[in-house]
Each structure stands twice: as structure tokens, then as C-alpha cells.
Coordinates of N, CA and C and ligand atoms in Angstrom, one line a residue:
X22 N 0.8 -1.2 0.0 CA 0.0 0.0 0.0 C 0.9 1.2 0.0
X23 N 0.6 2.2 -0.9 CA 1.4 3.4 -1.0 C 0.5 4.6 -1.3
X24 N 0.7 5.7 -0.7 CA 0.0 6.9 -1.0 C 0.9 7.9 -1.6
X25 N 0.6 8.5 -2.7 CA 1.5 9.4 -3.5 C 0.8 10.6 -3.8
X26 N 1.4 11.8 -3.5 CA 0.8 13.1 -4.0 C 1.3 13.3 -5.4
X27 N 0.5 13.3 -6.4 CA 0.9 13.5 -7.8 C 1.1 15.0 -8.1
X28 N 0.2 15.8 -7.6 CA 0.3 17.3 -7.6 C -0.3 17.8 -6.4
X29 N -0.5 19.1 -6.3 CA -1.0 19.7 -5.1 C -2.3 19.1 -4.5
X30 N -3.2 18.9 -5.4 CA -4.5 18.4 -4.9 C -4.9 17.0 -5.3
X31 N -4.0 16.3 -6.0 CA -4.3 15.0 -6.5 C -3.4 13.9 -5.8
X32 N -4.1 12.9 -5.2 CA -3.5 11.9 -4.4 C -3.8 10.5 -5.0
X33 N -2.7 9.7 -5.2 CA -2.9 8.4 -5.7 C -2.7 7.3 -4.6
X34 N -3.7 6.4 -4.5 CA -3.7 5.3 -3.5 C -3.4 4.1 -4.3
X35 N -2.3 3.4 -4.0 CA -1.9 2.2 -4.7 C -2.0 1.0 -3.8
X36 N -2.8 0.0 -4.2 CA -3.0 -1.2 -3.4 C -2.2 -2.4 -3.9
X37 N -2.0 -3.3 -3.0 CA -1.2 -4.5 -3.4 C -2.2 -5.6 -3.8
X38 N -3.1 -5.3 -4.7 CA -4.1 -6.3 -5.0 C -3.6 -7.4 -6.0
X39 N -2.8 -6.9 -7.0 CA -2.4 -7.8 -8.1 C -0.9 -7.9 -8.1
X40 N -0.4 -9.1 -8.5 CA 1.1 -9.3 -8.5 C 1.6 -8.8 -9.9
X41 N 0.8 -8.8 -10.9 CA 1.3 -8.5 -12.3 C 1.2 -7.0 -12.7
X42 N 0.4 -6.2 -11.9 CA 0.3 -4.8 -12.2 C -0.2 -4.1 -11.0
X43 N -0.2 -2.8 -11.1 CA -0.6 -2.0 -9.9 C -2.1 -1.9 -9.8
X44 N -2.6 -1.2 -8.8 CA -4.1 -1.1 -8.7 C -4.3 0.2 -7.9
X45 N -4.9 1.2 -8.6 CA -4.9 2.6 -8.0 C -6.4 3.1 -7.9
X46 N -6.6 3.9 -6.9 CA -7.7 4.9 -6.9 C -7.1 6.2 -6.6
X47 N -7.9 7.3 -6.8 CA -7.4 8.6 -6.7 C -8.3 9.5 -5.9
X48 N -7.7 10.5 -5.3 CA -8.6 11.6 -4.6 C -8.1 12.9 -5.2
X49 N -9.1 13.7 -5.5 CA -8.9 15.1 -5.9 C -9.5 16.0 -4.8
X50 N -8.7 16.8 -4.2 CA -9.2 17.7 -3.1 C -9.8 19.0 -3.8
X51 N -11.1 19.1 -3.9 CA -11.7 20.2 -4.6 C -12.0 21.4 -3.7
X52 N -12.7 22.4 -4.2 CA -13.1 23.6 -3.4 C -14.2 23.2 -2.4
X53 N -15.3 22.6 -3.0 CA -16.4 22.3 -2.1 C -16.6 20.9 -1.9
X54 N -16.0 20.0 -2.7 CA -16.1 18.6 -2.6 C -14.7 17.9 -2.7
X55 N -14.6 16.7 -2.1 CA -13.5 15.9 -2.4 C -14.0 14.8 -3.3
X56 N -13.2 14.4 -4.3 CA -13.6 13.5 -5.3 C -12.8 12.2 -5.2
X57 N -13.5 11.1 -5.1 CA -12.8 9.8 -5.0 C -13.0 9.1 -6.3
X58 N -11.9 8.8 -7.0 CA -12.0 8.2 -8.4 C -11.7 6.7 -8.2
X59 N -12.8 5.9 -8.4 CA -12.7 4.5 -8.3 C -12.6 4.0 -6.8
X60 N -13.2 2.9 -6.5 CA -13.3 2.5 -5.1 C -12.7 1.1 -4.8
X61 N -11.9 0.6 -5.7 CA -11.1 -0.5 -5.4 C -11.9 -1.8 -5.2
X62 N -11.4 -2.7 -4.3 CA -11.9 -4.0 -4.1 C -12.8 -4.2 -2.9
X63 N -13.3 -3.1 -2.3 CA -14.2 -3.2 -1.1 C -13.9 -2.2 -0.1
X64 N -14.7 -2.2 1.0 CA -14.7 -1.2 2.0 C -13.4 -1.1 2.8
X65 N -12.6 -2.2 2.8 CA -11.3 -2.1 3.5 C -10.3 -1.2 2.8
X66 N -10.3 -1.3 1.5 CA -9.4 -0.4 0.8 C -9.9 1.0 0.9
X67 N -11.2 1.2 0.9 CA -11.7 2.6 0.9 C -11.5 3.2 2.3
X68 N -11.4 2.3 3.4 CA -11.2 2.9 4.7 C -9.8 3.6 4.7
X69 N -8.9 3.1 3.9 CA -7.5 3.7 3.9 C -7.7 5.2 3.3
X70 N -8.6 5.3 2.3 CA -8.8 6.6 1.7 C -9.5 7.5 2.7
X71 N -10.5 7.0 3.4 CA -11.2 7.8 4.4 C -10.3 8.2 5.5
X72 N -9.5 7.3 6.0 CA -8.6 7.6 7.1 C -7.6 8.7 6.7
X73 N -7.2 8.6 5.5 CA -6.2 9.6 5.0 C -6.8 11.0 4.9
X74 N -8.1 11.1 4.5 CA -8.8 12.3 4.4 C -9.0 12.9 5.8
X75 N -9.3 12.0 6.8 CA -9.4 12.5 8.2 C -8.0 13.0 8.6
X76 N -6.9 12.4 8.3 CA -5.6 12.8 8.7 C -5.3 14.2 8.1
X77 N -5.9 14.5 7.0 CA -5.7 15.9 6.4 C -6.7 16.9 6.9
X78 N -7.5 16.4 7.8 CA -8.6 17.2 8.4 C -9.6 17.7 7.2
X79 N -9.8 16.8 6.3 CA -10.7 17.1 5.1 C -12.0 16.6 5.5
X80 N -13.0 17.5 5.6 CA -14.4 17.0 5.9 C -15.4 17.4 4.9
X81 N -14.9 17.9 3.7 CA -15.8 18.3 2.7 C -16.6 17.0 2.2
X82 N -17.9 17.2 1.7 CA -18.6 16.1 1.2 C -17.9 15.4 0.1
X83 N -18.1 14.1 0.0 CA -17.4 13.3 -1.0 C -18.3 13.0 -2.2
X84 N -17.7 13.1 -3.4 CA -18.3 12.7 -4.6 C -17.5 11.5 -5.2
X85 N -18.2 10.4 -5.4 CA -17.5 9.2 -6.0 C -17.7 9.2 -7.5
X86 N -16.6 8.8 -8.2 CA -16.7 8.6 -9.6 C -16.2 7.2 -9.9
X87 N -17.1 6.4 -10.7 CA -16.7 5.1 -11.1 C -16.2 5.1 -12.6
X88 N -15.0 4.7 -12.9 CA -14.5 4.8 -14.2 C -15.1 3.8 -15.2
X89 N -15.5 2.6 -14.7 CA -16.3 1.7 -15.6 C -16.8 0.5 -14.6
X90 N -17.5 -0.4 -15.2 CA -18.2 -1.3 -14.3 C -17.4 -2.4 -13.6
X91 N -16.1 -2.6 -14.0 CA -15.4 -3.8 -13.5 C -15.2 -3.7 -12.0
X92 N -15.2 -4.9 -11.4 CA -15.3 -5.1 -10.0 C -14.1 -4.4 -9.2
X93 N -12.9 -4.4 -9.8 CA -11.8 -3.8 -9.1 C -11.9 -2.2 -9.0
X94 N -12.9 -1.7 -9.6 CA -13.1 -0.2 -9.6 C -14.4 0.2 -8.9
X95 N -15.3 -0.7 -8.5 CA -16.6 -0.4 -8.0 C -16.9 -1.0 -6.6
X96 N -16.2 -2.1 -6.3 CA -16.6 -2.9 -5.1 C -16.6 -2.0 -3.8
X97 N -15.8 -1.0 -3.7 CA -15.8 -0.2 -2.5 C -16.8 0.9 -2.5
X98 N -17.7 0.9 -3.5 CA -18.8 1.9 -3.5 C -19.6 1.9 -2.2
X99 N -19.7 0.7 -1.6 CA -20.6 0.5 -0.4 C -20.0 1.3 0.8
X100 N -18.8 1.8 0.7 CA -18.2 2.6 1.8 C -18.6 4.0 1.7
X101 N -19.4 4.4 0.6 CA -19.8 5.8 0.4 C -21.3 5.8 0.1
X102 N -22.0 5.2 1.0 CA -23.5 5.1 0.8 C -24.2 6.4 0.8
X103 N -23.6 7.4 1.5 CA -24.3 8.7 1.6 C -23.8 9.7 0.6
X104 N -22.9 9.3 -0.3 CA -22.3 10.2 -1.3 C -22.9 9.9 -2.7
X105 N -23.0 10.9 -3.5 CA -23.4 10.7 -4.9 C -22.3 9.8 -5.6
X106 N -22.7 8.9 -6.4 CA -21.8 8.0 -7.1 C -22.1 8.3 -8.6
X107 N -21.1 8.8 -9.3 CA -21.3 9.2 -10.7 C -20.6 8.3 -11.7
X108 N -21.3 8.0 -12.7 CA -20.7 7.1 -13.8 C -21.5 7.3 -15.0
X109 N -21.1 6.6 -16.1 CA -22.0 6.7 -17.3 C -23.2 5.8 -17.1
X110 N -24.3 6.1 -17.8 CA -25.5 5.4 -17.7 C -25.3 3.9 -18.0
X111 N -24.4 3.7 -18.9 CA -24.1 2.3 -19.3 C -23.4 1.6 -18.2
X112 N -22.5 2.3 -17.4 CA -21.8 1.7 -16.3 C -22.8 1.3 -15.2
X113 N -23.8 2.2 -15.0 CA -24.9 1.8 -14.0 C -25.6 0.5 -14.4
X114 N -25.9 0.4 -15.7 CA -26.5 -0.8 -16.2 C -25.6 -2.1 -16.1
X115 N -24.4 -1.9 -16.6 CA -23.5 -3.1 -16.6 C -23.1 -3.5 -15.2
X116 N -22.8 -2.6 -14.3 CA -22.4 -3.0 -13.0 C -23.5 -3.8 -12.3
X117 N -24.7 -3.4 -12.6 CA -25.8 -4.2 -12.0 C -25.9 -5.6 -12.7
X118 N -25.8 -5.6 -14.0 CA -26.0 -6.8 -14.7 C -24.9 -7.9 -14.3
X119 N -23.7 -7.4 -14.1 CA -22.6 -8.4 -13.9 C -22.2 -8.5 -12.4
X120 N -22.9 -7.8 -11.5 CA -22.4 -7.7 -10.1 C -22.2 -9.1 -9.5
X121 N -23.2 -9.9 -9.5 CA -23.1 -11.2 -8.8 C -22.0 -12.1 -9.5
X122 N -22.0 -12.1 -10.8 CA -21.0 -12.9 -11.5 C -19.6 -12.5 -11.2
X123 N -19.4 -11.1 -11.1 CA -18.1 -10.6 -10.8 C -17.6 -11.0 -9.4
X124 N -18.6 -11.0 -8.5 CA -18.3 -11.4 -7.1 C -17.9 -12.9 -7.0
X125 N -18.7 -13.7 -7.7 CA -18.4 -15.1 -7.7 C -17.0 -15.5 -8.3
X126 N -16.8 -14.8 -9.4 CA -15.6 -15.2 -10.2 C -14.3 -14.6 -9.6
X127 N -14.4 -13.6 -8.8 CA -13.2 -12.9 -8.2 C -13.2 -12.8 -6.7
X128 N -13.9 -13.7 -6.1 CA -14.1 -13.7 -4.6 C -12.8 -13.5 -3.8
X129 N -11.7 -14.1 -4.3 CA -10.5 -14.0 -3.5 C -9.9 -12.6 -3.4
X130 N -10.4 -11.7 -4.3 CA -9.9 -10.3 -4.2 C -10.8 -9.4 -3.3
X131 N -11.8 -9.9 -2.8 CA -12.7 -9.1 -2.0 C -12.0 -8.6 -0.7
X132 N -12.1 -7.3 -0.5 CA -11.5 -6.6 0.7 C -12.6 -6.0 1.5
X133 N -13.1 -6.7 2.5 CA -14.1 -6.1 3.4 C -15.5 -6.3 2.8
X134 N -16.3 -5.3 3.0 CA -17.7 -5.3 2.5 C -17.8 -5.0 1.0
X135 N -18.6 -5.8 0.3 CA -18.8 -5.4 -1.2 C -20.3 -5.4 -1.5
X136 N -21.1 -5.0 -0.6 CA -22.6 -4.9 -0.9 C -22.8 -4.0 -2.1
X137 N -23.6 -4.5 -3.0 CA -23.9 -3.8 -4.3 C -24.4 -2.4 -4.0
X138 N -23.7 -1.4 -4.5 CA -24.1 0.0 -4.3 C -23.9 0.7 -5.7
X139 N -24.9 0.8 -6.5 CA -24.8 1.3 -7.9 C -24.6 2.8 -8.0
X140 N -24.1 3.2 -9.1 CA -24.0 4.7 -9.3 C -25.4 5.3 -9.2
X141 N -25.4 6.5 -8.7 CA -26.7 7.2 -8.4 C -26.9 8.3 -9.3
X142 N -25.9 8.8 -10.0 CA -26.0 10.0 -10.9 C -25.3 9.6 -12.2
X143 N -26.0 9.6 -13.3 CA -25.3 9.1 -14.5 C -25.4 10.1 -15.6
X144 N -24.5 10.0 -16.6 CA -24.5 10.8 -17.8 C -24.2 9.9 -19.0
X145 N -24.6 10.4 -20.2 CA -24.4 9.6 -21.4 C -23.1 10.1 -22.2
X146 N -22.9 11.4 -22.3 CA -21.7 11.8 -23.1 C -20.7 12.6 -22.3
X147 N -21.1 13.6 -21.5 CA -20.2 14.4 -20.7 C -20.8 15.0 -19.5
X148 N -20.0 15.4 -18.6 CA -20.5 16.1 -17.4 C -19.4 16.9 -16.8
X149 N -19.6 17.9 -16.0 CA -18.5 18.6 -15.4 C -18.8 19.2 -14.0
X150 N -17.7 19.4 -13.3 CA -17.8 20.2 -12.0 C -16.9 21.4 -12.3
X151 N -17.6 22.4 -12.8 CA -16.9 23.6 -13.4 C -16.0 24.3 -12.3
X152 N -16.6 24.5 -11.1 CA -15.8 25.2 -10.1 C -14.5 24.5 -9.8
X153 N -14.4 23.2 -10.0 CA -13.2 22.5 -9.7 C -12.4 22.1 -11.0
X154 N -12.9 22.6 -12.1 CA -12.2 22.4 -13.4 C -12.1 20.9 -13.8
X155 N -13.1 20.2 -13.4 CA -13.1 18.7 -13.7 C -14.2 18.4 -14.8
X156 N -13.7 17.7 -15.9 CA -14.6 17.4 -17.0 C -14.6 15.9 -17.3
X157 N -15.7 15.3 -17.3 CA -15.9 13.9 -17.5 C -16.4 13.6 -18.9
X158 N -15.8 12.6 -19.6 CA -16.3 12.3 -20.9 C -16.4 10.7 -21.0
X159 N -17.5 10.3 -21.6 CA -17.6 8.8 -21.9 C -16.5 8.5 -22.9
X160 N -15.9 7.3 -22.6 CA -14.8 6.9 -23.5 C -14.8 5.4 -23.7
X161 N -15.0 4.9 -24.9 CA -15.2 3.5 -25.2 C -13.9 2.9 -25.6
X162 N -13.8 1.6 -25.5 CA -12.6 0.9 -25.9 C -12.3 -0.3 -25.0
X163 N -11.8 -0.1 -23.9 CA -11.6 -1.2 -22.9 C -12.9 -1.8 -22.6
X164 N -13.9 -1.0 -22.3 CA -15.3 -1.4 -22.1 C -16.2 -0.4 -22.8
X165 N -17.5 -0.8 -23.0 CA -18.4 0.1 -23.7 C -18.9 1.2 -22.7
X166 N -18.6 1.2 -21.4 CA -19.2 2.0 -20.4 C -18.2 3.0 -19.8
X167 N -17.0 3.1 -20.3 CA -15.9 3.8 -19.6 C -16.0 5.3 -19.7
X168 N -15.2 6.0 -18.9 CA -15.1 7.4 -18.9 C -13.6 7.8 -18.7
X169 N -13.3 9.1 -19.1 CA -12.0 9.7 -18.7 C -12.4 10.9 -17.9
X170 N -11.4 11.4 -17.1 CA -11.6 12.6 -16.4 C -10.5 13.6 -16.6
X171 N -10.8 14.8 -17.1 CA -9.7 15.8 -17.4 C -9.8 16.8 -16.3
X172 N -8.6 17.0 -15.6 CA -8.5 18.0 -14.6 C -7.8 19.2 -15.2
X173 N -8.5 20.3 -15.5 CA -7.9 21.4 -16.1 C -7.0 22.2 -15.2
X174 N -7.2 22.1 -13.9 CA -6.4 22.9 -12.9 C -5.0 22.3 -12.7
X175 N -5.0 20.9 -12.7 CA -3.7 20.3 -12.5 C -3.1 19.7 -13.8
X176 N -3.8 19.9 -14.9 CA -3.4 19.3 -16.1 C -3.0 17.8 -16.0
X177 N -4.0 17.1 -15.5 CA -3.9 15.6 -15.4 C -5.1 15.0 -16.2
X178 N -4.7 14.0 -17.0 CA -5.8 13.3 -17.7 C -5.9 11.9 -17.0
X179 N -7.0 11.7 -16.3 CA -7.2 10.4 -15.7 C -7.9 9.5 -16.7
X180 N -7.1 8.5 -17.2 CA -7.6 7.6 -18.3 C -8.1 6.3 -17.8
X181 N -7.8 6.0 -16.5 CA -8.2 4.7 -15.9 C -7.8 3.6 -16.8
X182 N -8.7 2.6 -17.0 CA -8.3 1.4 -17.8 C -8.4 1.6 -19.3
X183 N -8.6 2.9 -19.7 CA -8.5 3.1 -21.2 C -7.1 3.1 -21.7
X184 N -6.1 3.0 -20.9 CA -4.8 2.7 -21.3 C -4.3 1.4 -20.7
X185 N -3.2 0.8 -21.2 CA -2.8 -0.5 -20.8 C -2.3 -0.5 -19.3
X186 N -2.2 -1.7 -18.8 CA -1.9 -1.9 -17.3 C -0.5 -1.8 -17.0
X187 N 0.4 -2.0 -17.9 CA 1.9 -2.0 -17.6 C 2.6 -1.3 -18.8
X188 N 3.9 -1.0 -18.7 CA 4.6 -0.4 -19.8 C 4.7 -1.4 -20.9
X189 N 4.8 -2.7 -20.6 CA 5.0 -3.7 -21.7 C 3.6 -4.0 -22.4
X190 N 2.5 -3.6 -21.8 CA 1.2 -3.8 -22.4 C 0.5 -2.5 -22.5
X191 N 0.9 -1.6 -23.4 CA 0.3 -0.3 -23.5 C -1.2 -0.3 -23.9
X192 N -1.5 -1.3 -24.7 CA -2.9 -1.4 -25.2 C -3.7 -2.2 -24.2
X193 N -4.8 -1.7 -23.7 CA -5.7 -2.4 -22.8 C -6.5 -3.5 -23.5
X194 N -7.0 -4.5 -22.8 CA -8.0 -5.4 -23.3 C -9.1 -4.6 -23.9
X195 N -9.5 -4.9 -25.2 CA -10.6 -4.2 -25.8 C -11.8 -5.0 -26.0
X196 N -12.9 -4.6 -25.2 CA -14.2 -5.2 -25.4 C -14.9 -4.6 -26.6
X197 N -14.5 -3.3 -27.0 CA -15.0 -2.6 -28.1 C -14.1 -2.8 -29.3
X198 N -14.6 -2.3 -30.5 CA -13.8 -2.4 -31.7 C -12.5 -1.5 -31.6
X199 N -11.5 -1.9 -32.4 CA -10.3 -1.1 -32.5 C -10.6 0.3 -33.0
X200 N -11.5 0.4 -33.9 CA -11.9 1.7 -34.5 C -12.4 2.6 -33.4
X201 N -13.3 2.1 -32.5 CA -13.8 2.8 -31.4 C -12.7 3.3 -30.5
X202 N -11.8 2.4 -30.2 CA -10.7 2.7 -29.3 C -9.7 3.8 -29.9
X203 N -9.5 3.7 -31.2 CA -8.6 4.7 -31.9 C -9.2 6.1 -31.8
X204 N -10.5 6.1 -31.9 CA -11.3 7.4 -31.8 C -11.0 7.9 -30.4
X205 N -11.1 7.0 -29.4 CA -10.9 7.5 -28.0 C -9.5 8.0 -27.8
X206 N -8.5 7.3 -28.4 CA -7.1 7.8 -28.2 C -6.9 9.2 -28.8
X207 N -7.5 9.4 -30.0 CA -7.5 10.7 -30.7 C -8.1 11.8 -29.7
X208 N -9.2 11.4 -29.1 CA -9.9 12.3 -28.2 C -9.0 12.7 -27.0
X209 N -8.4 11.7 -26.5 CA -7.5 11.9 -25.3 C -6.3 12.8 -25.6
X210 N -5.8 12.6 -26.8 CA -4.6 13.3 -27.2 C -4.8 14.8 -27.3
X211 N -6.0 15.2 -27.6 CA -6.2 16.6 -27.8 C -6.1 17.5 -26.5
X212 N -6.2 16.8 -25.3 CA -6.1 17.6 -24.1 C -4.7 18.0 -23.7
X213 N -4.6 19.1 -23.0 CA -3.3 19.6 -22.6 C -3.0 19.0 -21.2
X214 N -2.1 18.1 -21.1 CA -1.8 17.5 -19.8 C -0.4 17.0 -19.7
X215 N 0.2 16.9 -18.5 CA 1.5 16.4 -18.4 C 1.6 15.1 -17.6
X216 N 0.4 14.8 -16.9 CA 0.4 13.4 -16.3 C -0.9 12.7 -16.8
X217 N -0.6 11.4 -17.1 CA -1.7 10.5 -17.6 C -1.8 9.4 -16.6
X218 N -2.9 9.3 -15.9 CA -3.0 8.3 -14.9 C -3.8 7.1 -15.4
X219 N -3.7 6.0 -14.7 CA -4.3 4.7 -15.1 C -4.9 4.0 -13.9
X220 N -5.8 3.1 -14.1 CA -6.3 2.3 -13.0 C -5.2 1.3 -12.5
X221 N -4.2 1.0 -13.3 CA -3.3 -0.1 -13.0 C -1.8 0.3 -13.3
X222 N -1.6 1.1 -14.3 CA -0.2 1.4 -14.7 C 0.3 2.6 -13.8
X223 N 1.6 2.7 -13.8 CA 2.2 3.9 -13.2 C 1.8 5.2 -13.9
X224 N 1.9 6.3 -13.3 CA 1.5 7.6 -14.0 C 2.5 7.7 -15.2
X225 N 1.9 8.1 -16.4 CA 2.7 8.3 -17.6 C 2.6 9.7 -18.1
X226 N 3.2 10.0 -19.2 CA 3.1 11.3 -19.9 C 2.3 11.1 -21.2
X227 N 2.1 12.2 -21.9 CA 1.3 12.2 -23.2 C 2.0 11.2 -24.2
X228 N 3.3 11.0 -24.1 CA 4.0 10.1 -25.0 C 3.4 8.7 -25.0
X229 N 2.9 8.3 -23.9 CA 2.4 7.0 -23.8 C 1.2 6.7 -24.7
X230 N 0.5 7.8 -25.0 CA -0.7 7.6 -26.0 C -0.1 7.4 -27.4
X231 N 1.0 8.1 -27.7 CA 1.6 7.8 -29.0 C 2.1 6.4 -29.1
X232 N 2.7 5.9 -28.0 CA 3.1 4.5 -28.0 C 2.0 3.5 -28.2
X233 N 0.9 3.8 -27.5 CA -0.3 2.9 -27.6 C -0.8 2.9 -29.1
X234 N -0.8 4.1 -29.7 CA -1.2 4.2 -31.1 C -0.4 3.3 -32.1
X235 N 0.9 3.2 -31.8 CA 1.7 2.4 -32.7 C 1.5 0.9 -32.4
X236 N 0.9 0.5 -31.3 CA 0.8 -0.9 -31.0 C -0.6 -1.4 -31.1
X237 N -1.6 -0.5 -31.2 CA -3.0 -1.0 -31.2 C -3.4 -1.7 -32.5
Ligands
ZN461 ZN1 -9.2 -2.5 -13.7

């Protein structure tokens, strides 16, 4: 377990879930809200995030964002029952559709409580928290329900699992077509950022998107 400050208001929480790649969730300390990006494998991992916020004396209300429906990104939602949980409409559908199956097939990774807690606020194409300079866009490729988050204030693009899990595997598993994913890469490339974060990979730079494009 490691906690890393990426920039002034962005914190990366890295869990020891997998031996082959990393596993991260993120917190952005906003003006009126704190944002938790992905909730890991259950309430136990999210307790680390909550305790850390307490240690910073951060008591602002929390907004949770789910990057896509996969279990290693949503199981900890149950730790934030009183918070809005934001995702794409498709993520809300798919996380419910596959919840039981994901729990059965990946039971050994469960960390604490994993009671189903679906996203409560959804969007189809884009959404924003203007005062905090945070912009969400639906992004297909890895899954049909994914999103990216662009932080204009810190110039960070949170790509989650829309980029590969390790340096050796820059292209993620694609549930969607290659064409759909290439469009998503073009879209990501147009933003001005110097840190590109992932749900599993170490933080990268914009160069990594170029590398993905050569290998996809
Ligand atoms: Zn993942």
C-alpha cells in the first residue's frame, strides 16, 4: 500500500491487489467537494482513503466517480453510501448486470464489505464540475461504459483502464472495436496534460498515448 501526492490536490492510492500490475484509486481535493475516483476491491481499501482524508482534516462532502463497471473499480462503493456516485448510464446498467457474476468469479480479491451500491447519478456523453475544473467524458474501448476525467487545474488526464496496465502492455484489453478505441485515443490526445493516470499502470506522460497508437 502506498499513498503518493501527484500534484498539489491529487493523491494516488496504490493497493497490493495484483502481482502483475498496480491497482490505484485517486482523490482530488476540490473547493467544495473531495472526489474519490474508483473505489477498489471493497470497504477495507476505501477505509484507507477515508482515514487519509481524516488525517488531512478534510471534511468536505465526497463525490465518488466510477471509471467503468469492472469489480476492481466499484466494489468499494458501499463505503460511500451517503455520497453521490457518478458514472456513465451504461456503467450503471452493466455494474448491476454483472455484479453477482463478478463477485463469484473474483471472490479471492474481496477486501471487506462489497454490498452492491450502484452509481446514483449518470450521464451519457459528458458532465462537469466547473468550479473544480473537472470534465468527464464517456470513453469507449476497454469497455463500452468507460469514462475519462480531465483535470484542467492540475493538467492531469485520468484515463483509468482506457490505457494499458503496464509499460509492456500499453494497449488495454478491448471489449469494443479497434476503431472505437482509436477514436478514444485521438480524443484523449487533444487535451493539454503532463500526467496521464491509469487504474493499474504507473503515471505516464502524453508520450504513452503515442506508444499505444503504434501498437493498437
Ligand atoms: Zn481495472
